[in-house]
Short mmCIF file of C-alpha atoms in Angstrom, two decimals:
data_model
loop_
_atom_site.label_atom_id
_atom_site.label_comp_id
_atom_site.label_asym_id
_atom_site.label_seq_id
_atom_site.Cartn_x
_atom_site.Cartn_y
_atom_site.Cartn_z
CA UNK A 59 78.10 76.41 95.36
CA UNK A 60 81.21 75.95 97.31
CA UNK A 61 83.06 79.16 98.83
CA UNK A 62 87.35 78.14 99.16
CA UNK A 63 90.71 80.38 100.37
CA UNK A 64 92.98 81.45 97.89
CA UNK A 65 96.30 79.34 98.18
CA UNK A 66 99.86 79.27 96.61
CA UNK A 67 102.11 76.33 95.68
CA UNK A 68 105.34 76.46 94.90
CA UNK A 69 105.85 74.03 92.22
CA UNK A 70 109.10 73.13 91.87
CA UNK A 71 111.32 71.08 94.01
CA UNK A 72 114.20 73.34 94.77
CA UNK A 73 117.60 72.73 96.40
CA UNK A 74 118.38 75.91 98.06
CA UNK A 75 122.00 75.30 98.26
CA UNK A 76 122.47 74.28 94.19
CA UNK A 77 120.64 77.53 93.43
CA UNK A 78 122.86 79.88 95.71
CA UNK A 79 125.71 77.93 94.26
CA UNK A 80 124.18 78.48 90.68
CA UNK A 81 123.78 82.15 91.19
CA UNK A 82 127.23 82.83 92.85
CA UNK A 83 128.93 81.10 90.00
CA UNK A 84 127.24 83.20 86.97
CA UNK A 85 127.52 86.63 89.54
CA UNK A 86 131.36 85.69 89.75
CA UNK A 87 131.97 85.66 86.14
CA UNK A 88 131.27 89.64 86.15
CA UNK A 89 134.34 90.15 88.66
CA UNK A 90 136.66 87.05 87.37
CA UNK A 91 136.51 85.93 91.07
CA UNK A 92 135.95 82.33 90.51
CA UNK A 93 138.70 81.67 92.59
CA UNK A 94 136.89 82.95 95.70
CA UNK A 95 134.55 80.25 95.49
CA UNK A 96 134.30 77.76 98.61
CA UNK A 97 131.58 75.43 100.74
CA UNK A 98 130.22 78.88 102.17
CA UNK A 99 130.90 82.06 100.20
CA UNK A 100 127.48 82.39 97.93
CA UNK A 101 125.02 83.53 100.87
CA UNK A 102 127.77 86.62 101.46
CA UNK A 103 128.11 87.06 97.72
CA UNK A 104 124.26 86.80 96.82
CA UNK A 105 123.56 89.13 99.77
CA UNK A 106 125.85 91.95 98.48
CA UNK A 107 125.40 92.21 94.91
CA UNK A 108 121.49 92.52 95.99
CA UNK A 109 122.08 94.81 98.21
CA UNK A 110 124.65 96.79 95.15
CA UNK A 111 121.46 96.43 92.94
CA UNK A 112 123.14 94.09 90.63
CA UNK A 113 119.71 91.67 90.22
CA UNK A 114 120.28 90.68 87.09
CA UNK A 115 122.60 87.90 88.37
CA UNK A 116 119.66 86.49 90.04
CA UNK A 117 117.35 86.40 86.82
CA UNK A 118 119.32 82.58 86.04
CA UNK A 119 116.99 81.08 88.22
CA UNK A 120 113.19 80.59 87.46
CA UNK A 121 110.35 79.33 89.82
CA UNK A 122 106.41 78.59 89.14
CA UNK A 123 103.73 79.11 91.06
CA UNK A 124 100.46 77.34 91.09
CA UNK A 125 97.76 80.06 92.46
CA UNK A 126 94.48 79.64 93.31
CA UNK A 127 92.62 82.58 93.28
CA UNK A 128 89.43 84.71 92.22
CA UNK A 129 89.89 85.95 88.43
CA UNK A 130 90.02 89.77 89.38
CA UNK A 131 93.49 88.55 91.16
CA UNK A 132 94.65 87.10 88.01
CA UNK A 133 94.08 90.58 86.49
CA UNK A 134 96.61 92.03 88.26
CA UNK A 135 98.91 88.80 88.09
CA UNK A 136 99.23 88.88 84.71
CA UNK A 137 100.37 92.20 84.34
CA UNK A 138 103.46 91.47 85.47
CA UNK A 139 104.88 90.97 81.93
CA UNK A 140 108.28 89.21 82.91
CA UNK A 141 106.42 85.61 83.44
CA UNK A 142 104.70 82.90 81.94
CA UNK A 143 101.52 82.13 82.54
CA UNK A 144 98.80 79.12 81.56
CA UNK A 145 94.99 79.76 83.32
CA UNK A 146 91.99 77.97 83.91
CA UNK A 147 90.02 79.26 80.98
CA UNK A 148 86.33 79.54 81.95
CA UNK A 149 85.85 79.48 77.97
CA UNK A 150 86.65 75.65 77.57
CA UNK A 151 85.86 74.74 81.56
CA UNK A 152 82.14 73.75 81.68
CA UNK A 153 81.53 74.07 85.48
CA UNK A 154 77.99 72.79 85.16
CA UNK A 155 80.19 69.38 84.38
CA UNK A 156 80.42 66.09 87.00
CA UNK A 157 84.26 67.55 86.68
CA UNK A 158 83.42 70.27 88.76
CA UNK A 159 80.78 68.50 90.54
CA UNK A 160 78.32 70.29 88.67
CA UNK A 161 78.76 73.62 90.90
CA UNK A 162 80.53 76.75 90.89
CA UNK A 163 83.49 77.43 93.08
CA UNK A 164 84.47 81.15 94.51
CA UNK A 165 87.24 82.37 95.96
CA UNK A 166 86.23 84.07 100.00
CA UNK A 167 86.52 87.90 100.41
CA UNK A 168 89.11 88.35 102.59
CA UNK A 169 88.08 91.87 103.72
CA UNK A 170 84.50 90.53 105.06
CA UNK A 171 83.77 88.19 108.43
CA UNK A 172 81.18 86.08 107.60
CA UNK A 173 78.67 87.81 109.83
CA UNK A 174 79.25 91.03 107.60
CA UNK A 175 76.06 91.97 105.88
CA UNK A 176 78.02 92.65 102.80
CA UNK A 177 79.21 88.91 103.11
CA UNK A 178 75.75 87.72 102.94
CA UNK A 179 74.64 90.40 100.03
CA UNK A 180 77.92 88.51 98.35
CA UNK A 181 76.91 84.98 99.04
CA UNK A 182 73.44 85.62 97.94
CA UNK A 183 74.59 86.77 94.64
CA UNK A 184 77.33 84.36 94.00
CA UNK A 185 74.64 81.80 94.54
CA UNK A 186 72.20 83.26 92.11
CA UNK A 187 75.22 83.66 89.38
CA UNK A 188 75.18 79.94 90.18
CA UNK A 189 71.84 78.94 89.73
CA UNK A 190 72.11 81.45 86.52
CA UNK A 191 75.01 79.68 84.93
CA UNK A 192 73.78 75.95 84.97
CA UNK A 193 70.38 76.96 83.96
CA UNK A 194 71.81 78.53 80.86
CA UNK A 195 73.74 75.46 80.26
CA UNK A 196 70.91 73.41 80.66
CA UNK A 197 69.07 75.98 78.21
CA UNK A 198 71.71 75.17 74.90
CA UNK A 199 74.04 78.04 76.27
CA UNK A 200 77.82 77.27 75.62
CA UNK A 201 80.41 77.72 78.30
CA UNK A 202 81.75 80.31 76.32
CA UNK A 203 78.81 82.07 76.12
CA UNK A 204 77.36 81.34 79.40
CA UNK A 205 80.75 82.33 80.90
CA UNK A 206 79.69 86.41 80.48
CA UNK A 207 77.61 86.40 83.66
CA UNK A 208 80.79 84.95 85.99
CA UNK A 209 82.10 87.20 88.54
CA UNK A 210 86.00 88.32 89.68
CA UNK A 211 85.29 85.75 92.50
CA UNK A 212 85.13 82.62 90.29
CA UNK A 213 87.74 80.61 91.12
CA UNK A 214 90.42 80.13 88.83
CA UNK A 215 93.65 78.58 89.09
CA UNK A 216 96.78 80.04 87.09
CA UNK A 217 100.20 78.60 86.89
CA UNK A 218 103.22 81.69 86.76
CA UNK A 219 106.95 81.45 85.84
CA UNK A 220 109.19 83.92 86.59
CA UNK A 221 112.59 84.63 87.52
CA UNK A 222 113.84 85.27 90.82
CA UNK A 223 114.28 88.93 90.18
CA UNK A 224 111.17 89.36 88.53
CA UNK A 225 109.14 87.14 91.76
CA UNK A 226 110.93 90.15 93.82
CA UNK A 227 109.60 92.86 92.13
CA UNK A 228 106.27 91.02 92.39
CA UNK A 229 106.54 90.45 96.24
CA UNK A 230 107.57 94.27 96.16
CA UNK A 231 104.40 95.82 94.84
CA UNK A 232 102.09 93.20 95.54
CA UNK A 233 102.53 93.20 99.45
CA UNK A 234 102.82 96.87 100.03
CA UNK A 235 99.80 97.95 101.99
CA UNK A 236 98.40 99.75 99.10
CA UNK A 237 98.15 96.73 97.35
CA UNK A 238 94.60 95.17 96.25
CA UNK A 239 93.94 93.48 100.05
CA UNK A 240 93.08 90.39 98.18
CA UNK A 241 96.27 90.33 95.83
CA UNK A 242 98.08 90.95 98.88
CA UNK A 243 96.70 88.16 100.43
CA UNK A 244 97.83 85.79 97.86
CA UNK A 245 101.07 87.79 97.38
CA UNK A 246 101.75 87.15 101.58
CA UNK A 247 101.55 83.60 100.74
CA UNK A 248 104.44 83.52 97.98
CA UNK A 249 106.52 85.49 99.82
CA UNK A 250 106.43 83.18 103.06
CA UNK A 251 107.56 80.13 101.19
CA UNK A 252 110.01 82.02 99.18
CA UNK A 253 111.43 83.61 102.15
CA UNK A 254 111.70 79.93 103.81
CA UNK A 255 113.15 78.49 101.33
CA UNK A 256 115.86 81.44 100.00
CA UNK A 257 115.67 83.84 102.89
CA UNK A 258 118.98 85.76 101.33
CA UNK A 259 117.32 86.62 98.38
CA UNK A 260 113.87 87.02 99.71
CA UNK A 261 113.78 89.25 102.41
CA UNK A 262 111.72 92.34 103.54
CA UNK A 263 114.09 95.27 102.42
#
């Protein structure tokens, strides 16, 4: 059994300065202000229409996310219905395989130190669900079938396209404090590189 963090990567290799140029030029079009354009005009002109609630402008732009995370994460992920996704499907993946070094991998609780007794009462049946799993595989059980007894904190990895409108909305809901603490978690993480990398659209508002 091995016990991993939930991480983000951003996949794509972005040039921050193309996309604010990108996203000036189709926001321009609405006003017939082309002419206005120059070497350092799109962070001012990005930063108002946001803050005028004209996003749509920003919606030219897509960026994916790789995201590792436990599957009840992905539950809420995928709800957000302006993306793509493609996930790790625990149907086809047989994790009793040399692939996945014959073991099963879950995502750590964030909300428990390791000395936590509900830690241990989690470890102890993630471990079980383990031992479970490969001796059904062993017993003739398909992965599809012996799939039923995996938990929300399998380990699954999910790749997500959206727009850059839509990855605010997400950042929005998904790092509020009422969020899911383990959503959040992963939700923290996208919104730290995507403030790094385009503070002017990403920003806490």
């Amino acid at each position: 059994m091995k016990i991993i963090e939930p991480s983000v990567e951003l996949v794509n290799k972005i040039d921050a300065e193309e996309i604010m140029r990108h996203i000036e030029l189709a926001g321009r079009v609405c006003y017939k202000s082309e002419s206005r354009i120059s070497d350092n005009s799109a962070e001012k002109f990005i930063s108002n229409i946001i803050k005028s609630g004209h996003e749509s402008v920003i919606e030219h732009i897509s960026l994916t996310f790789k995201i590792i995370c436990d599957r009840g994460v992905t539950h809420e992920i995928v709800r957000h219905r302006l993306a793509s996704y493609s996930q790790e499907s625990s149907r086809y993946c047989d994790y009793s395989n040399d692939k996945f070094g014959g073991e099963l991998t879950f995502i750590k609780p964030c909300f428990w130190t390791e000395d936590d007794e509900n830690y241990q009462l989690w470890k102890s049946t993630m471990a079980n669900l383990e031992k479970i799993y490969l001796e059904m595989r062993k017993n003739g059980a398909r992965p599809e079938q012996a799939r039923s007894i995996l938990p929300n904190s399998l380990k699954t990895e999910i790749f997500m396209t959206a727009n850059l409108r839509e990855w605010r909305h997400f950042i929005k809901l998904r790092t509020a404090d009422r969020a899911h603490p383990q959503m959040r978690e992963v939700a923290l993480k996208i919104y730290q590189i995507l403030n790094n990398k385009l503070p002017v659209i990403f920003f806490k508002d």
